[in-house]
Amino acid sequence: MMRNFIYLLFLGLFFGCSSEKTIEKVKQKTIDAAEVQFSKIGKLYESKRIPRTLKNGDLFSVNPYDWTSGFYAGSLWYLYELTENPQWKDQAVAYTEILDTIQWYSGNHDVGFMINCSYGNGYRIGGKEHYKQVLVNAAESLSQRFNSNVGQIKSWNYREAWDGVTEWFYPVIIDNMMNLELLFEASAISGNGFYRDLAIIHADNTMRDHYRPDFSSYHVVDYDTITGHVLDKATCQGFADNSSWARGQAWGLYGYVITYRATKDEKYLDFAINIADYMMNHPSIPEDKIPYWDYHIDVDGYQAEWDYQDGVDYFYRDVSAATITASALIELATYVSQEESNQYVDYARDIIMNVSTPNYMATEDEDNYFILKHSVGSLPHGGSVDTPANYADYYYLEALTRLINYETDKDYVLPENTSIASWY
Ligand code: GLY
């Protein structure tokens, strides 16, 4: 009996320590990779350009109005948090502040991604108090896209669907759940509950309209702006209208974790748990847990409406979907029982360990400027297929930081009324 106990104690200590050591190693490997890759970019900010991906091996940069413009600054803030090297803080400030005009931008819903990942992290990690007003201004701009007949924030402006016939008048995409964090944060900062109220209405109506009974999500839902009725449920970046676009599932999971964090309403926690269960147990997920870009590629019953070619191998992984999922699961783990928490953290840890191998992590001489390879922007559009993506790197650094914090303080509980400004 005693011998068994000592044996189990030994195993526990051994694996406990070895897990922490491995995370330490991954942390160092990631810092080394990020420092090499991010050093290559130099002063690109002077021309107000931001690295987004690679195109035919060359840097593809964007201007501040691109939906991905905030991720590079966000990654630099995380690198600063991981290293405490002021060089990365200076770079983070430079790539954040070229987004200054975005706080007034209401041309699409992405202002949440753009401002929260840059200025939001600058406030939280960099202690930049004056960035708080930028977050509130950006939330005000985003709130201008809310139509009370629909009860949702409009994601994109009018556009046509794949068939060139269907028109989308008020398209709301699942990705929009991510922008709620900015609204919650702006209410916490300003004391004005208006932004938070909009976020809650949006989250409730997304639950009602975007989700299927199995807790998978449509990508796009289009609305009539007068009656608020649903006109269309479809995809834009996924395989088929009824399929599960991998990054969309990840955005939805993360979005409901945020909504629970800000409201502490159990219905959002239950919803996030159900989404996580759907994702983690889906039969299409490969052994290494890095999903294909859609869960239903070439599956009977799922009809592609884009320029689909029979016989072409469309089975690309989407590392960005994996890293967003890992980050969301680690936060989810802090809200549930120890037993449930273990399964989420184990899953997230597997993702982090797997993407930090040469299968997915760029070596010094390849994939300049980025840490991770093998994401998919939009396969149906032929855009950024099997390339690095600045958002995959951002959520990887966030997930790794969260895992390190979780592992080093297993009893960590969130303070009451927390917001991103005090979390982690
Ligand atoms: N709209 C953001 C994405 O492609 O995931």
Short mmCIF file of C-alpha atoms and ligand atoms in Angstrom, two decimals:
data_model
loop_
_atom_site.label_atom_id
_atom_site.label_comp_id
_atom_site.label_asym_id
_atom_site.label_seq_id
_atom_site.Cartn_x
_atom_site.Cartn_y
_atom_site.Cartn_z
CA MET A 1 0.00 0.00 0.00
CA MET A 2 2.69 2.44 1.10
CA ARG A 3 4.86 1.40 -1.85
CA ASN A 4 2.00 2.14 -4.26
CA PHE A 5 1.46 5.53 -2.68
CA ILE A 6 5.14 6.44 -3.00
CA TYR A 7 5.16 5.22 -6.59
CA LEU A 8 2.10 7.36 -7.46
CA LEU A 9 3.59 10.34 -5.66
CA PHE A 10 6.78 9.90 -7.67
CA LEU A 11 4.85 9.70 -10.93
CA GLY A 12 2.85 12.80 -10.03
CA LEU A 13 5.94 14.78 -9.13
CA PHE A 14 7.80 13.55 -12.18
CA PHE A 15 5.08 14.39 -14.66
CA GLY A 16 4.14 17.62 -12.87
CA CYS A 17 7.72 18.86 -13.07
CA SER A 18 8.33 17.54 -16.56
CA SER A 19 5.21 19.32 -17.85
CA GLU A 20 6.43 22.62 -16.42
CA LYS A 21 9.90 22.04 -17.84
CA THR A 22 8.45 21.36 -21.25
CA ILE A 23 6.43 24.56 -21.13
CA GLU A 24 9.57 26.42 -20.10
CA LYS A 25 11.29 24.96 -23.16
CA VAL A 26 8.42 25.88 -25.48
CA LYS A 27 8.41 29.37 -24.00
CA GLN A 28 12.12 29.81 -24.72
CA LYS A 29 11.81 28.30 -28.20
CA THR A 30 8.92 30.64 -28.97
CA ILE A 31 10.72 33.71 -27.67
CA ASP A 32 13.77 32.79 -29.77
CA ALA A 33 11.64 32.31 -32.88
CA ALA A 34 9.61 35.48 -32.32
CA GLU A 35 12.72 37.59 -31.64
CA VAL A 36 14.37 36.38 -34.84
CA GLN A 37 11.28 36.82 -36.99
CA PHE A 38 10.00 40.10 -35.53
CA SER A 39 13.48 41.68 -35.71
CA LYS A 40 13.38 41.34 -39.49
CA ILE A 41 10.53 43.81 -39.78
CA GLY A 42 12.45 46.86 -38.53
CA LYS A 43 10.77 50.20 -39.04
CA LEU A 44 8.05 49.19 -41.49
CA TYR A 45 5.69 51.19 -39.25
CA GLU A 46 7.24 54.37 -40.66
CA SER A 47 5.33 53.70 -43.87
CA LYS A 48 2.17 52.72 -41.90
CA ARG A 49 2.32 49.14 -43.12
CA ILE A 50 1.72 46.05 -41.00
CA PRO A 51 2.87 42.47 -41.75
CA ARG A 52 -0.15 40.23 -42.38
CA THR A 53 1.13 37.15 -44.22
CA LEU A 54 3.48 35.98 -47.01
CA LYS A 55 2.53 35.88 -50.66
CA ASN A 56 4.75 33.69 -52.84
CA GLY A 57 7.34 33.90 -50.07
CA ASP A 58 7.37 37.70 -49.92
CA LEU A 59 5.98 39.88 -47.17
CA PHE A 60 2.35 40.87 -47.66
CA SER A 61 1.69 43.96 -45.59
CA VAL A 62 -1.53 45.90 -45.03
CA ASN A 63 -2.60 49.39 -44.06
CA PRO A 64 -4.30 50.22 -40.73
CA TYR A 65 -7.81 49.69 -42.19
CA ASP A 66 -7.28 45.96 -42.82
CA TRP A 67 -9.07 43.70 -40.31
CA THR A 68 -5.73 42.17 -39.27
CA SER A 69 -3.99 45.47 -38.53
CA GLY A 70 -4.01 45.12 -34.73
CA PHE A 71 -2.51 41.64 -34.43
CA TYR A 72 1.12 42.49 -35.10
CA ALA A 73 1.11 45.16 -32.39
CA GLY A 74 -0.65 42.66 -30.12
CA SER A 75 2.02 40.02 -30.72
CA LEU A 76 4.70 42.57 -29.90
CA TRP A 77 2.91 43.38 -26.62
CA TYR A 78 2.87 39.67 -25.74
CA LEU A 79 6.54 39.32 -26.67
CA TYR A 80 7.26 42.24 -24.36
CA GLU A 81 5.24 40.56 -21.59
CA LEU A 82 7.15 37.29 -22.09
CA THR A 83 10.63 38.86 -22.27
CA GLU A 84 10.29 42.17 -20.38
CA ASN A 85 12.70 43.54 -22.98
CA PRO A 86 11.93 47.26 -23.52
CA GLN A 87 12.95 46.94 -27.17
CA TRP A 88 9.70 45.03 -27.79
CA LYS A 89 7.69 47.59 -25.88
CA ASP A 90 9.04 50.35 -28.15
CA GLN A 91 8.13 48.31 -31.22
CA ALA A 92 4.69 47.53 -29.78
CA VAL A 93 4.01 51.21 -29.16
CA ALA A 94 5.10 52.09 -32.71
CA TYR A 95 2.87 49.44 -34.34
CA THR A 96 -0.02 50.34 -32.03
CA GLU A 97 0.02 54.06 -32.58
CA ILE A 98 -0.03 53.86 -36.39
CA LEU A 99 -3.62 52.64 -35.86
CA ASP A 100 -4.62 55.95 -34.27
CA THR A 101 -7.33 56.78 -36.84
CA ILE A 102 -9.07 53.41 -36.41
CA GLN A 103 -10.74 54.57 -33.19
CA TRP A 104 -12.99 56.73 -35.40
CA TYR A 105 -13.58 54.07 -38.06
CA SER A 106 -17.00 52.50 -38.45
CA GLY A 107 -16.60 51.02 -41.95
CA ASN A 108 -16.80 47.42 -40.70
CA HIS A 109 -17.09 45.48 -37.45
CA ASP A 110 -13.39 44.65 -37.23
CA VAL A 111 -12.55 47.72 -35.18
CA GLY A 112 -12.81 45.41 -32.16
CA PHE A 113 -9.95 43.20 -33.39
CA MET A 114 -7.94 46.18 -34.60
CA ILE A 115 -8.10 48.31 -31.47
CA ASN A 116 -8.47 45.76 -28.72
CA CYS A 117 -5.46 43.66 -29.73
CA SER A 118 -3.24 46.75 -30.12
CA TYR A 119 -4.38 49.53 -27.75
CA GLY A 120 -6.17 47.08 -25.43
CA ASN A 121 -2.98 45.15 -24.79
CA GLY A 122 -0.99 48.38 -24.62
CA TYR A 123 -3.23 49.48 -21.75
CA ARG A 124 -3.16 46.09 -20.01
CA ILE A 125 0.47 45.05 -20.57
CA GLY A 126 2.14 48.37 -21.23
CA GLY A 127 0.35 50.38 -18.55
CA LYS A 128 -0.61 53.02 -21.12
CA GLU A 129 -3.45 54.70 -19.24
CA HIS A 130 -4.22 57.17 -22.01
CA TYR A 131 -5.08 54.28 -24.36
CA LYS A 132 -8.30 53.83 -22.36
CA GLN A 133 -9.96 56.71 -24.19
CA VAL A 134 -9.02 55.13 -27.54
CA LEU A 135 -10.86 51.95 -26.49
CA VAL A 136 -13.96 53.94 -25.55
CA ASN A 137 -13.86 55.95 -28.79
CA ALA A 138 -13.52 52.74 -30.80
CA ALA A 139 -16.46 51.17 -28.97
CA GLU A 140 -18.51 54.24 -29.82
CA SER A 141 -17.55 53.85 -33.50
CA LEU A 142 -18.43 50.13 -33.42
CA SER A 143 -21.77 50.81 -31.74
CA GLN A 144 -22.78 52.92 -34.74
CA ARG A 145 -23.12 49.63 -36.64
CA PHE A 146 -25.86 48.37 -34.29
CA ASN A 147 -29.40 48.35 -35.70
CA SER A 148 -32.07 47.88 -33.06
CA ASN A 149 -34.55 46.28 -35.50
CA VAL A 150 -32.01 43.50 -36.06
CA GLY A 151 -30.48 43.51 -32.60
CA GLN A 152 -27.00 42.88 -33.96
CA ILE A 153 -23.90 44.76 -35.03
CA LYS A 154 -23.54 44.67 -38.82
CA SER A 155 -20.33 42.91 -39.81
CA TRP A 156 -19.99 43.74 -43.46
CA ASN A 157 -21.70 46.26 -45.65
CA TYR A 158 -23.96 45.17 -48.53
CA ARG A 159 -22.42 42.46 -50.72
CA GLU A 160 -23.28 39.50 -52.91
CA ALA A 161 -22.94 35.85 -51.89
CA TRP A 162 -21.04 33.21 -53.91
CA ASP A 163 -23.84 32.55 -56.35
CA GLY A 164 -23.74 36.18 -57.53
CA VAL A 165 -27.53 36.23 -57.09
CA THR A 166 -28.11 36.21 -53.35
CA GLU A 167 -27.64 39.64 -51.86
CA TRP A 168 -26.62 40.21 -48.26
CA PHE A 169 -28.08 43.44 -46.88
CA TYR A 170 -27.14 43.16 -43.23
CA PRO A 171 -24.63 40.30 -42.93
CA VAL A 172 -23.56 39.32 -39.43
CA ILE A 173 -20.71 36.83 -39.20
CA ILE A 174 -19.79 34.62 -36.28
CA ASP A 175 -16.40 36.37 -36.10
CA ASN A 176 -18.29 39.38 -34.74
CA MET A 177 -18.52 37.71 -31.33
CA MET A 178 -14.84 38.67 -30.91
CA ASN A 179 -15.62 42.37 -31.14
CA LEU A 180 -17.81 42.23 -28.04
CA GLU A 181 -14.69 42.28 -25.86
CA LEU A 182 -14.07 45.89 -26.89
CA LEU A 183 -17.65 46.82 -25.95
CA PHE A 184 -17.43 45.15 -22.53
CA GLU A 185 -14.08 46.76 -21.91
CA ALA A 186 -15.31 50.23 -22.91
CA SER A 187 -18.20 49.96 -20.45
CA ALA A 188 -15.86 48.83 -17.67
CA ILE A 189 -13.55 51.78 -18.37
CA SER A 190 -16.16 54.49 -18.90
CA GLY A 191 -18.92 53.33 -16.56
CA ASN A 192 -21.32 53.71 -19.50
CA GLY A 193 -23.32 50.47 -19.68
CA PHE A 194 -24.56 51.20 -23.21
CA TYR A 195 -21.75 49.29 -24.95
CA ARG A 196 -22.16 46.30 -22.66
CA ASP A 197 -25.93 46.25 -23.27
CA LEU A 198 -25.34 46.12 -27.03
CA ALA A 199 -22.84 43.30 -26.58
CA ILE A 200 -25.32 41.24 -24.58
CA ILE A 201 -28.12 41.71 -27.13
CA HIS A 202 -25.71 40.74 -29.90
CA ALA A 203 -24.53 37.63 -28.04
CA ASP A 204 -28.12 36.53 -27.32
CA ASN A 205 -29.27 36.94 -30.91
CA THR A 206 -26.17 35.18 -32.25
CA MET A 207 -27.01 32.23 -29.99
CA ARG A 208 -30.49 32.18 -31.47
CA ASP A 209 -29.62 32.62 -35.15
CA HIS A 210 -26.08 31.44 -35.89
CA TYR A 211 -26.07 28.21 -33.92
CA ARG A 212 -27.41 24.82 -34.94
CA PRO A 213 -28.76 22.26 -32.44
CA ASP A 214 -25.36 20.49 -32.30
CA PHE A 215 -23.65 23.80 -31.29
CA SER A 216 -21.90 24.26 -34.61
CA SER A 217 -22.20 27.68 -36.18
CA TYR A 218 -23.12 29.17 -39.52
CA HIS A 219 -20.61 31.69 -40.76
CA VAL A 220 -22.99 34.35 -42.14
CA VAL A 221 -26.55 35.27 -41.18
CA ASP A 222 -28.21 38.02 -43.22
CA TYR A 223 -31.11 40.13 -41.90
CA ASP A 224 -33.91 42.34 -43.13
CA THR A 225 -33.17 45.73 -41.58
CA ILE A 226 -36.84 46.70 -41.27
CA THR A 227 -38.41 43.53 -39.87
CA GLY A 228 -35.25 42.08 -38.31
CA HIS A 229 -36.11 38.72 -39.91
CA VAL A 230 -33.38 36.33 -41.03
CA LEU A 231 -33.03 36.34 -44.83
CA ASP A 232 -30.17 33.90 -45.33
CA LYS A 233 -27.88 31.51 -43.44
CA ALA A 234 -24.74 30.78 -45.38
CA THR A 235 -20.98 30.66 -45.57
CA CYS A 236 -18.41 32.95 -47.10
CA GLN A 237 -15.07 31.43 -46.09
CA GLY A 238 -16.23 27.88 -45.32
CA PHE A 239 -16.73 24.79 -47.49
CA ALA A 240 -20.53 24.92 -47.65
CA ASP A 241 -23.43 26.87 -46.18
CA ASN A 242 -24.22 24.09 -43.69
CA SER A 243 -20.59 23.20 -42.90
CA SER A 244 -18.47 24.14 -39.89
CA TRP A 245 -15.79 26.59 -40.97
CA ALA A 246 -13.02 25.88 -38.47
CA ARG A 247 -12.01 29.44 -37.61
CA GLY A 248 -15.66 30.40 -37.22
CA GLN A 249 -16.14 27.68 -34.59
CA ALA A 250 -13.09 29.04 -32.76
CA TRP A 251 -14.31 32.67 -32.92
CA GLY A 252 -17.68 31.61 -31.49
CA LEU A 253 -16.12 29.66 -28.62
CA TYR A 254 -13.82 32.53 -27.71
CA GLY A 255 -16.72 35.00 -27.99
CA TYR A 256 -18.93 33.17 -25.50
CA VAL A 257 -16.01 32.77 -23.08
CA ILE A 258 -15.57 36.56 -23.24
CA THR A 259 -19.30 37.08 -22.72
CA TYR A 260 -19.26 34.86 -19.64
CA ARG A 261 -16.16 36.63 -18.32
CA ALA A 262 -17.92 40.00 -18.57
CA THR A 263 -21.41 39.01 -17.39
CA LYS A 264 -20.93 35.94 -15.17
CA ASP A 265 -24.26 34.72 -16.60
CA GLU A 266 -24.13 30.91 -16.53
CA LYS A 267 -26.05 30.58 -19.78
CA TYR A 268 -22.99 31.83 -21.67
CA LEU A 269 -20.71 29.48 -19.78
CA ASP A 270 -22.95 26.51 -20.62
CA PHE A 271 -23.04 27.63 -24.23
CA ALA A 272 -19.24 27.90 -24.41
CA ILE A 273 -18.90 24.43 -22.87
CA ASN A 274 -21.28 22.99 -25.47
CA ILE A 275 -19.36 24.64 -28.31
CA ALA A 276 -16.07 23.33 -26.89
CA ASP A 277 -17.53 19.81 -26.66
CA TYR A 278 -18.66 19.96 -30.28
CA MET A 279 -15.22 21.10 -31.42
CA MET A 280 -13.07 18.81 -29.30
CA ASN A 281 -15.08 15.70 -30.15
CA HIS A 282 -15.62 16.30 -33.84
CA PRO A 283 -14.56 13.28 -35.92
CA SER A 284 -12.76 15.45 -38.48
CA ILE A 285 -10.20 16.74 -35.96
CA PRO A 286 -6.78 15.17 -36.71
CA GLU A 287 -4.74 13.46 -34.02
CA ASP A 288 -2.51 16.49 -33.49
CA LYS A 289 -5.62 18.66 -32.91
CA ILE A 290 -4.78 21.18 -35.63
CA PRO A 291 -8.05 21.26 -37.60
CA TYR A 292 -8.55 21.36 -41.33
CA TRP A 293 -9.91 24.75 -42.41
CA ASP A 294 -13.42 23.29 -42.43
CA TYR A 295 -14.82 20.26 -40.59
CA HIS A 296 -16.80 19.10 -43.64
CA ILE A 297 -14.43 19.21 -46.63
CA ASP A 298 -15.70 16.81 -49.31
CA VAL A 299 -18.28 15.29 -46.96
CA ASP A 300 -21.53 14.01 -48.46
CA GLY A 301 -24.40 16.40 -47.79
CA TYR A 302 -22.17 19.49 -47.93
CA GLN A 303 -22.36 21.27 -51.27
CA ALA A 304 -19.60 23.77 -52.15
CA GLU A 305 -20.94 26.76 -54.08
CA TRP A 306 -17.58 28.35 -54.85
CA ASP A 307 -15.30 27.29 -57.70
CA TYR A 308 -14.89 23.76 -56.32
CA GLN A 309 -12.85 21.33 -58.49
CA ASP A 310 -13.46 17.62 -58.18
CA GLY A 311 -10.28 15.68 -57.44
CA VAL A 312 -8.33 18.59 -55.94
CA ASP A 313 -6.89 17.97 -52.47
CA TYR A 314 -8.36 20.70 -50.30
CA PHE A 315 -7.20 19.25 -47.00
CA TYR A 316 -5.18 22.15 -45.56
CA ARG A 317 -4.78 22.71 -41.83
CA ASP A 318 -5.70 26.04 -40.29
CA VAL A 319 -3.23 26.74 -37.48
CA SER A 320 -5.04 30.00 -36.68
CA ALA A 321 -8.22 28.08 -35.78
CA ALA A 322 -6.13 25.91 -33.46
CA THR A 323 -4.39 28.76 -31.64
CA ILE A 324 -7.62 30.75 -31.14
CA THR A 325 -9.19 27.59 -29.71
CA ALA A 326 -6.25 26.93 -27.38
CA SER A 327 -6.41 30.44 -25.96
CA ALA A 328 -10.18 30.28 -25.43
CA LEU A 329 -10.00 26.83 -23.78
CA ILE A 330 -7.42 27.95 -21.23
CA GLU A 331 -9.62 30.84 -20.15
CA LEU A 332 -12.65 28.51 -20.12
CA ALA A 333 -10.69 26.18 -17.84
CA THR A 334 -10.56 28.89 -15.18
CA TYR A 335 -14.37 28.96 -14.91
CA VAL A 336 -15.15 25.25 -14.44
CA SER A 337 -14.50 22.41 -12.00
CA GLN A 338 -10.99 20.96 -11.74
CA GLU A 339 -12.00 17.85 -13.68
CA GLU A 340 -13.47 19.82 -16.59
CA SER A 341 -10.64 22.27 -16.42
CA ASN A 342 -8.08 19.50 -16.93
CA GLN A 343 -9.63 18.36 -20.18
CA TYR A 344 -9.64 21.89 -21.63
CA VAL A 345 -6.09 22.63 -20.56
CA ASP A 346 -4.84 19.25 -21.78
CA TYR A 347 -6.40 19.89 -25.17
CA ALA A 348 -4.96 23.42 -25.35
CA ARG A 349 -1.56 22.20 -24.22
CA ASP A 350 -1.54 19.60 -27.00
CA ILE A 351 -2.23 22.33 -29.55
CA ILE A 352 0.54 24.53 -28.15
CA MET A 353 3.04 21.64 -28.03
CA ASN A 354 2.16 20.54 -31.56
CA VAL A 355 2.35 23.93 -33.22
CA SER A 356 5.70 24.56 -31.58
CA THR A 357 7.27 21.66 -33.52
CA PRO A 358 8.98 22.03 -36.92
CA ASN A 359 5.72 20.78 -38.51
CA TYR A 360 4.20 24.18 -37.84
CA MET A 361 6.85 26.53 -36.45
CA ALA A 362 8.99 28.42 -38.95
CA THR A 363 12.75 28.00 -38.80
CA GLU A 364 15.06 30.99 -38.84
CA ASP A 365 15.49 31.04 -42.60
CA GLU A 366 11.92 30.37 -43.70
CA ASP A 367 8.63 32.18 -43.35
CA ASN A 368 10.30 35.46 -42.56
CA TYR A 369 8.47 37.75 -40.15
CA PHE A 370 6.11 35.11 -38.71
CA ILE A 371 6.31 32.39 -36.05
CA LEU A 372 3.83 29.80 -37.34
CA LYS A 373 3.16 28.32 -40.78
CA HIS A 374 0.05 26.66 -42.27
CA SER A 375 -2.96 28.88 -41.76
CA VAL A 376 -5.79 29.41 -44.22
CA GLY A 377 -7.24 32.88 -44.82
CA SER A 378 -10.05 31.96 -47.19
CA LEU A 379 -9.71 28.90 -49.35
CA PRO A 380 -12.81 29.55 -51.48
CA HIS A 381 -11.36 32.97 -52.36
CA GLY A 382 -7.90 31.46 -52.92
CA GLY A 383 -6.59 33.99 -50.39
CA SER A 384 -3.68 33.13 -48.07
CA VAL A 385 -3.96 29.35 -48.33
CA ASP A 386 -1.38 27.41 -46.29
CA THR A 387 0.55 30.53 -45.29
CA PRO A 388 1.54 32.21 -42.03
CA ALA A 389 -1.03 34.64 -40.59
CA ASN A 390 -0.42 37.41 -38.07
CA TYR A 391 -3.57 36.37 -36.17
CA ALA A 392 -2.34 32.76 -35.78
CA ASP A 393 0.85 34.12 -34.15
CA TYR A 394 -1.12 36.52 -31.95
CA TYR A 395 -3.41 33.86 -30.48
CA TYR A 396 -0.47 31.48 -30.13
CA LEU A 397 1.46 33.98 -28.00
CA GLU A 398 -1.71 34.69 -26.02
CA ALA A 399 -2.42 30.98 -25.49
CA LEU A 400 1.16 30.29 -24.44
CA THR A 401 1.12 33.19 -21.98
CA ARG A 402 -2.17 31.96 -20.55
CA LEU A 403 -0.85 28.41 -20.24
CA ILE A 404 2.30 29.57 -18.46
CA ASN A 405 0.17 31.58 -16.00
CA TYR A 406 -2.24 28.69 -15.52
CA GLU A 407 0.52 26.13 -14.93
CA THR A 408 2.47 28.31 -12.53
CA ASP A 409 -0.60 29.25 -10.49
CA LYS A 410 -3.03 26.36 -10.61
CA ASP A 411 -5.25 27.89 -7.93
CA TYR A 412 -5.67 31.08 -9.91
CA VAL A 413 -9.19 32.49 -9.67
CA LEU A 414 -10.43 35.52 -11.48
CA PRO A 415 -11.16 38.59 -9.40
CA GLU A 416 -14.79 39.75 -9.41
CA ASN A 417 -15.85 42.13 -12.17
CA THR A 418 -12.68 41.50 -14.06
CA SER A 419 -12.07 42.90 -17.49
CA ILE A 420 -9.16 42.43 -19.87
CA ALA A 421 -7.40 45.21 -18.04
CA SER A 422 -6.92 43.02 -14.98
CA TRP A 423 -7.10 39.48 -16.33
CA TYR A 424 -4.27 36.95 -16.98
N1 GLY B 1 -13.00 37.76 -40.68
C1 GLY B 1 -11.96 37.22 -40.02
C2 GLY B 1 -11.51 35.88 -40.43
O1 GLY B 1 -11.20 35.65 -41.57
O2 GLY B 1 -11.45 35.01 -39.62
#
